[in-house]
Short mmCIF file of C-alpha atoms in Angstrom, two decimals:
data_model
loop_
_atom_site.label_atom_id
_atom_site.label_comp_id
_atom_site.label_asym_id
_atom_site.label_seq_id
_atom_site.Cartn_x
_atom_site.Cartn_y
_atom_site.Cartn_z
CA MET A 1 -17.36 7.85 5.57
CA ALA A 2 -13.92 6.33 6.34
CA ASP A 3 -14.26 6.07 9.30
CA GLN A 4 -17.40 4.35 9.54
CA GLN A 5 -16.60 1.82 6.98
CA TYR A 6 -13.74 0.90 9.61
CA PHE A 7 -15.89 0.90 12.26
CA GLY A 8 -17.90 -1.79 10.23
CA LEU A 9 -14.79 -4.14 10.00
CA CYS A 10 -14.05 -3.38 13.46
CA ARG A 11 -17.26 -4.21 14.91
CA HIS A 12 -17.59 -7.28 12.27
CA ILE A 13 -14.62 -8.54 14.30
CA LEU A 14 -15.49 -7.70 17.70
CA GLU A 15 -18.86 -9.61 16.57
CA ASN A 16 -18.18 -12.36 14.85
CA GLY A 17 -14.28 -13.02 15.06
CA VAL A 18 -12.57 -16.62 16.49
CA GLU A 19 -9.93 -16.19 19.08
CA LYS A 20 -6.71 -17.66 16.98
CA GLY A 21 -2.93 -17.59 17.48
CA ASP A 22 -0.99 -16.22 15.89
CA ARG A 23 2.93 -15.77 14.95
CA THR A 24 4.21 -13.07 17.19
CA GLY A 25 2.43 -15.32 19.99
CA THR A 26 0.22 -12.24 20.89
CA GLY A 27 -3.10 -13.77 20.06
CA THR A 28 -6.06 -11.95 18.24
CA LEU A 29 -9.57 -11.88 17.61
CA SER A 30 -10.00 -12.99 13.83
CA THR A 31 -12.18 -13.52 10.67
CA PHE A 32 -11.67 -14.13 7.42
CA GLY A 33 -12.19 -12.53 4.20
CA TYR A 34 -13.70 -9.11 4.39
CA GLN A 35 -14.21 -5.74 2.51
CA MET A 36 -14.27 -2.44 2.45
CA ARG A 37 -14.85 0.35 -0.20
CA PHE A 38 -13.90 4.10 -0.28
CA ASP A 39 -15.05 6.78 -2.88
CA LEU A 40 -12.08 8.84 -3.45
CA ALA A 41 -14.02 11.75 -4.88
CA LYS A 42 -15.93 12.14 -1.36
CA GLY A 43 -12.89 12.79 0.40
CA PHE A 44 -9.20 11.70 1.11
CA PRO A 45 -9.52 8.60 3.43
CA MET A 46 -7.50 9.30 6.82
CA LEU A 47 -9.36 7.99 9.86
CA THR A 48 -10.37 10.99 12.00
CA THR A 49 -11.04 8.62 15.45
CA LYS A 50 -7.56 8.85 15.83
CA LYS A 51 -4.76 10.69 14.47
CA LEU A 52 -3.06 9.51 12.02
CA SER A 53 0.93 10.48 11.04
CA VAL A 54 0.85 12.34 7.46
CA LYS A 55 4.84 12.16 7.75
CA ALA A 56 4.75 8.41 7.53
CA ILE A 57 2.40 7.55 5.65
CA ILE A 58 3.97 9.63 2.42
CA HIS A 59 7.36 9.01 3.08
CA GLU A 60 6.71 5.21 3.39
CA LEU A 61 5.11 4.98 -0.25
CA LEU A 62 8.21 7.36 -1.33
CA TRP A 63 10.30 4.76 0.06
CA PHE A 64 8.41 1.85 -1.88
CA LEU A 65 8.31 3.62 -5.35
CA SER A 66 11.75 4.30 -4.91
CA GLY A 67 12.97 0.65 -4.88
CA ASP A 68 14.72 0.99 -1.52
CA THR A 69 14.53 -1.57 1.00
CA ASN A 70 16.91 -0.05 3.77
CA THR A 71 15.79 1.86 6.89
CA LYS A 72 17.82 4.96 6.28
CA TYR A 73 15.68 6.80 4.35
CA LEU A 74 13.14 6.43 6.60
CA THR A 75 15.23 7.30 9.85
CA ASP A 76 16.64 10.20 8.11
CA ASN A 77 13.11 11.53 7.87
CA GLY A 78 12.02 10.72 11.34
CA VAL A 79 10.14 7.53 10.43
CA ARG A 80 10.82 4.51 12.40
CA ILE A 81 8.13 1.73 11.46
CA TRP A 82 9.99 -0.84 10.12
CA ASN A 83 13.03 -0.35 12.54
CA GLU A 84 11.53 -3.21 14.62
CA TRP A 85 12.53 -5.62 11.44
CA ALA A 86 15.66 -4.36 10.02
CA ASP A 87 18.98 -6.06 10.85
CA GLU A 88 21.84 -4.11 12.80
CA ASN A 89 22.77 -2.27 9.03
CA GLY A 90 19.15 -1.37 8.06
CA ASP A 91 18.30 -3.91 5.88
CA LEU A 92 15.09 -5.90 5.39
CA GLY A 93 16.09 -8.18 2.45
CA PRO A 94 13.74 -8.01 -0.76
CA VAL A 95 10.31 -6.51 0.58
CA TYR A 96 8.12 -4.22 -1.07
CA GLY A 97 10.01 -1.74 -2.85
CA LYS A 98 12.27 -4.62 -4.71
CA GLN A 99 9.54 -6.43 -6.09
CA TRP A 100 7.44 -3.16 -7.38
CA ARG A 101 10.31 -1.66 -9.26
CA GLY A 102 12.82 -4.80 -9.43
CA TRP A 103 11.19 -7.97 -9.54
CA ASN A 104 14.00 -10.66 -10.07
CA LEU A 105 13.45 -12.38 -13.45
CA GLY A 106 16.78 -14.15 -13.48
CA ASP A 107 18.96 -15.11 -16.11
CA CYS A 108 18.18 -15.25 -19.72
CA LYS A 109 20.09 -17.03 -22.57
CA PHE A 110 19.46 -17.22 -26.50
CA THR A 111 20.26 -17.58 -30.30
CA GLU A 112 19.80 -15.86 -33.10
CA VAL A 113 20.28 -16.14 -36.70
CA ILE A 114 21.16 -12.68 -38.54
CA SER A 115 22.34 -13.24 -42.29
CA GLY A 116 23.53 -16.86 -41.39
CA ASP A 117 25.57 -16.31 -38.87
CA THR A 118 24.60 -17.72 -35.54
CA TYR A 119 24.60 -15.00 -32.69
CA SER A 120 23.88 -15.96 -28.38
CA PHE A 121 22.81 -13.41 -26.24
CA ASN A 122 23.37 -13.74 -22.48
CA PHE A 123 21.39 -11.36 -20.06
CA LYS A 124 22.31 -11.30 -16.47
CA ASN A 125 19.92 -10.54 -13.24
CA LEU A 126 17.18 -9.37 -15.57
CA THR A 127 14.04 -7.06 -13.49
CA SER A 128 11.09 -6.03 -13.85
CA ASP A 129 9.87 -2.41 -13.21
CA GLN A 130 6.21 -3.69 -12.33
CA ILE A 131 5.14 -0.25 -11.56
CA ALA A 132 6.53 1.81 -14.38
CA ASP A 133 5.02 -0.99 -16.27
CA VAL A 134 1.27 -0.65 -15.23
CA ILE A 135 1.62 3.18 -15.87
CA ALA A 136 2.86 2.06 -19.10
CA GLN A 137 -0.37 0.24 -19.65
CA ILE A 138 -2.94 2.31 -17.90
CA ARG A 139 -1.98 5.06 -20.80
CA SER A 140 -1.49 2.75 -23.83
CA ASN A 141 -4.33 0.07 -22.63
CA PRO A 142 -6.72 1.37 -19.88
CA ASP A 143 -9.36 -1.76 -20.51
CA SER A 144 -6.60 -4.15 -19.60
CA ARG A 145 -7.67 -6.68 -17.36
CA ARG A 146 -4.10 -7.38 -16.70
CA LEU A 147 -3.20 -3.70 -14.44
CA LEU A 148 -1.53 -5.68 -11.42
CA VAL A 149 1.40 -5.12 -9.23
CA ASN A 150 2.36 -8.31 -7.57
CA ALA A 151 4.95 -8.37 -4.30
CA TRP A 152 4.19 -12.04 -3.27
CA ASN A 153 7.30 -13.27 -5.02
CA VAL A 154 7.81 -16.85 -3.61
CA GLY A 155 11.24 -17.41 -4.80
CA GLU A 156 12.46 -14.66 -2.30
CA LEU A 157 10.24 -14.64 0.55
CA ASP A 158 12.39 -16.46 2.67
CA GLN A 159 15.05 -13.44 2.09
CA MET A 160 12.17 -11.22 3.29
CA ALA A 161 12.20 -9.61 7.17
CA LEU A 162 8.82 -9.50 6.48
CA PRO A 163 6.51 -11.24 3.94
CA PRO A 164 4.15 -8.64 2.35
CA CYS A 165 1.15 -8.54 4.12
CA HIS A 166 -0.42 -6.12 1.53
CA PHE A 167 1.18 -8.02 -1.61
CA ALA A 168 -1.10 -7.73 -4.59
CA PHE A 169 -3.00 -4.50 -6.25
CA GLN A 170 -4.91 -4.02 -9.25
CA PHE A 171 -5.86 -0.80 -11.55
CA TYR A 172 -9.34 -0.80 -13.01
CA VAL A 173 -10.18 2.21 -15.73
CA ALA A 174 -14.00 3.65 -16.10
CA PRO A 175 -14.17 5.85 -18.96
CA SER A 176 -15.78 8.42 -19.33
CA VAL A 177 -18.10 10.12 -22.15
CA ASP A 178 -17.23 14.17 -21.24
CA GLY A 179 -13.63 14.02 -19.59
CA PRO A 180 -10.88 11.88 -18.03
CA GLY A 181 -11.57 8.41 -17.23
CA LYS A 182 -11.38 7.27 -13.23
CA LEU A 183 -9.22 5.11 -11.87
CA SER A 184 -9.96 2.82 -9.63
CA CYS A 185 -7.56 0.31 -7.28
CA GLN A 186 -8.44 -3.04 -5.50
CA LEU A 187 -5.70 -4.14 -3.12
CA TYR A 188 -5.61 -7.78 -1.34
CA GLN A 189 -3.59 -7.88 1.98
CA ARG A 190 -3.70 -11.25 3.30
CA SER A 191 -3.11 -10.14 7.23
CA GLY A 192 -4.31 -7.22 8.63
CA ASP A 193 -3.63 -5.48 11.87
CA VAL A 194 -6.95 -3.84 12.10
CA PHE A 195 -5.92 -1.27 14.54
CA LEU A 196 -2.41 -0.05 13.56
CA GLY A 197 -1.86 -1.36 10.41
CA ILE A 198 -5.42 -1.36 8.25
CA PRO A 199 -5.55 2.44 8.77
CA PHE A 200 -2.71 3.37 7.38
CA ASN A 201 -2.92 0.70 4.68
CA ILE A 202 -5.94 2.41 3.91
CA ALA A 203 -4.11 6.36 3.35
CA SER A 204 -1.47 4.70 1.84
CA TYR A 205 -2.99 3.26 -1.03
CA SER A 206 -5.74 5.92 -1.92
CA LEU A 207 -2.35 8.09 -1.70
CA LEU A 208 -0.91 5.57 -4.48
CA THR A 209 -3.98 5.44 -6.71
CA HIS A 210 -4.31 9.45 -6.57
CA MET A 211 -0.78 9.11 -7.50
CA ILE A 212 -1.08 7.11 -10.58
CA ALA A 213 -3.98 8.91 -11.78
CA HIS A 214 -2.27 12.06 -11.86
CA VAL A 215 0.62 11.27 -13.78
CA THR A 216 -1.68 9.11 -16.37
CA GLY A 217 -4.29 12.30 -16.65
CA LEU A 218 -6.74 10.48 -14.90
CA GLU A 219 -9.58 11.01 -12.02
CA VAL A 220 -9.74 9.05 -9.52
CA GLY A 221 -12.47 6.52 -8.84
CA GLU A 222 -12.77 3.96 -5.75
CA PHE A 223 -9.96 2.10 -3.48
CA ILE A 224 -11.25 -1.30 -2.97
CA HIS A 225 -9.57 -2.63 0.51
CA THR A 226 -10.13 -6.82 0.24
CA ILE A 227 -8.63 -8.40 3.34
CA GLY A 228 -7.99 -11.91 3.78
CA ASP A 229 -7.04 -12.54 7.56
CA ALA A 230 -8.52 -9.37 9.16
CA HIS A 231 -7.40 -9.64 13.03
CA ILE A 232 -7.70 -7.42 16.06
CA TYR A 233 -4.58 -8.29 18.49
CA THR A 234 -5.87 -8.73 21.92
CA ASN A 235 -4.05 -6.20 23.35
CA HIS A 236 -5.67 -3.64 21.22
CA ILE A 237 -9.09 -4.54 21.69
CA ALA A 238 -9.68 -1.89 24.33
CA GLN A 239 -8.25 0.57 22.36
CA VAL A 240 -10.47 -0.04 19.35
CA LYS A 241 -13.56 -0.16 21.76
CA THR A 242 -12.58 3.24 22.57
CA GLN A 243 -12.12 4.72 18.90
CA LEU A 244 -15.55 3.06 18.67
CA GLU A 245 -16.96 6.07 20.91
CA ARG A 246 -15.76 8.61 18.87
CA GLU A 247 -17.41 10.93 16.64
CA PRO A 248 -16.50 10.66 13.06
CA ARG A 249 -15.21 13.89 11.64
CA GLU A 250 -15.12 15.50 8.20
CA LEU A 251 -12.64 14.03 6.13
CA PRO A 252 -9.73 15.87 4.35
CA THR A 253 -9.06 16.66 1.27
CA LEU A 254 -5.47 15.66 -0.75
CA ASN A 255 -3.52 18.24 -2.86
CA ILE A 256 -1.27 17.57 -5.16
CA LYS A 257 0.68 21.08 -5.29
CA ARG A 258 2.57 20.84 -8.82
CA GLN A 259 1.95 19.09 -11.99
CA VAL A 260 3.55 15.59 -12.08
CA THR A 261 3.79 13.53 -15.29
CA ASP A 262 6.68 11.04 -14.08
CA ILE A 263 6.05 8.78 -10.83
CA ASP A 264 9.41 8.94 -9.63
CA ASP A 265 9.55 12.91 -9.49
CA PHE A 266 7.21 13.09 -6.85
CA THR A 267 8.50 14.76 -3.68
CA PHE A 268 7.31 14.50 -0.01
CA GLU A 269 6.72 18.43 -0.73
CA ASP A 270 4.11 17.73 -3.85
CA PHE A 271 1.97 16.53 -1.05
CA GLU A 272 -0.92 18.53 1.05
CA ILE A 273 -3.80 17.17 3.20
CA ILE A 274 -5.78 19.67 3.58
CA GLY A 275 -8.49 20.14 6.67
CA TYR A 276 -7.59 16.38 8.48
CA ASP A 277 -8.24 17.29 12.19
CA PRO A 278 -8.65 14.01 13.85
CA HIS A 279 -9.30 12.92 17.28
CA PRO A 280 -6.26 12.31 19.46
CA HIS A 281 -3.57 9.42 18.83
CA ILE A 282 -4.28 6.33 20.52
CA ALA A 283 -1.73 4.19 21.41
CA GLY A 284 -0.70 0.40 20.59
CA LYS A 285 2.00 -1.51 20.63
CA VAL A 286 3.10 -3.43 17.20
CA ALA A 287 3.19 -7.37 17.50
CA VAL A 288 6.37 -8.17 15.99
#
């Protein structure tokens, strides 16, 4: 169960965490290095011990996949989770979507001799679409160990409103002798706000795994979540303890309503979370 995996993380921090300062000045109880595994065939890992916003999770992921880095799409759809970091125009700099769909490769110049004549070629502002590339690799070379997407663009970190917390993920295709293979995804997260952020990240990357499995004709395997600095902010400790007192409920299931072959063709209406019956929401202040 997803909640039990998450409860294990929370208890590990409460029992073993050290008091540690942070950029926001809030203070944390922190541990370094933790991993959770979720079998996506056993249910969609939306935590049931507090209500999560399905709308926000789906819209944010579609926003990432569109390559957008302005909050207008999100706010137009009632999602305000990025507003605290955006400038007055809603811009965030080259954050997740920009790196996923348009990593800046810079300029390229080369010459080539053709039939005795020398030609010069100049390409400006080349970019790499990492999502399209990794999907193409999954289809053509599923045994590759290079099925990676990276958002940690060192040359552009200082232009980002918030450097990526969940910054690198890798896919793995397990072959099957009697049907389609299974697609798994491992996320590496450098910094994890365990009360507010981590439940959201679990659901978001599980959804992404389902989407990419869907367009590549694969079944889903596992979502593996590896966290560097896993922390509970000091002003969330009471809320975490409240959540730990709740009894987990059955996980919902994800239904993709129509056949989609292009990752860019997904819309919000394509997704249905069936049987999500969580305990009530628990409020907590975002550390900015």
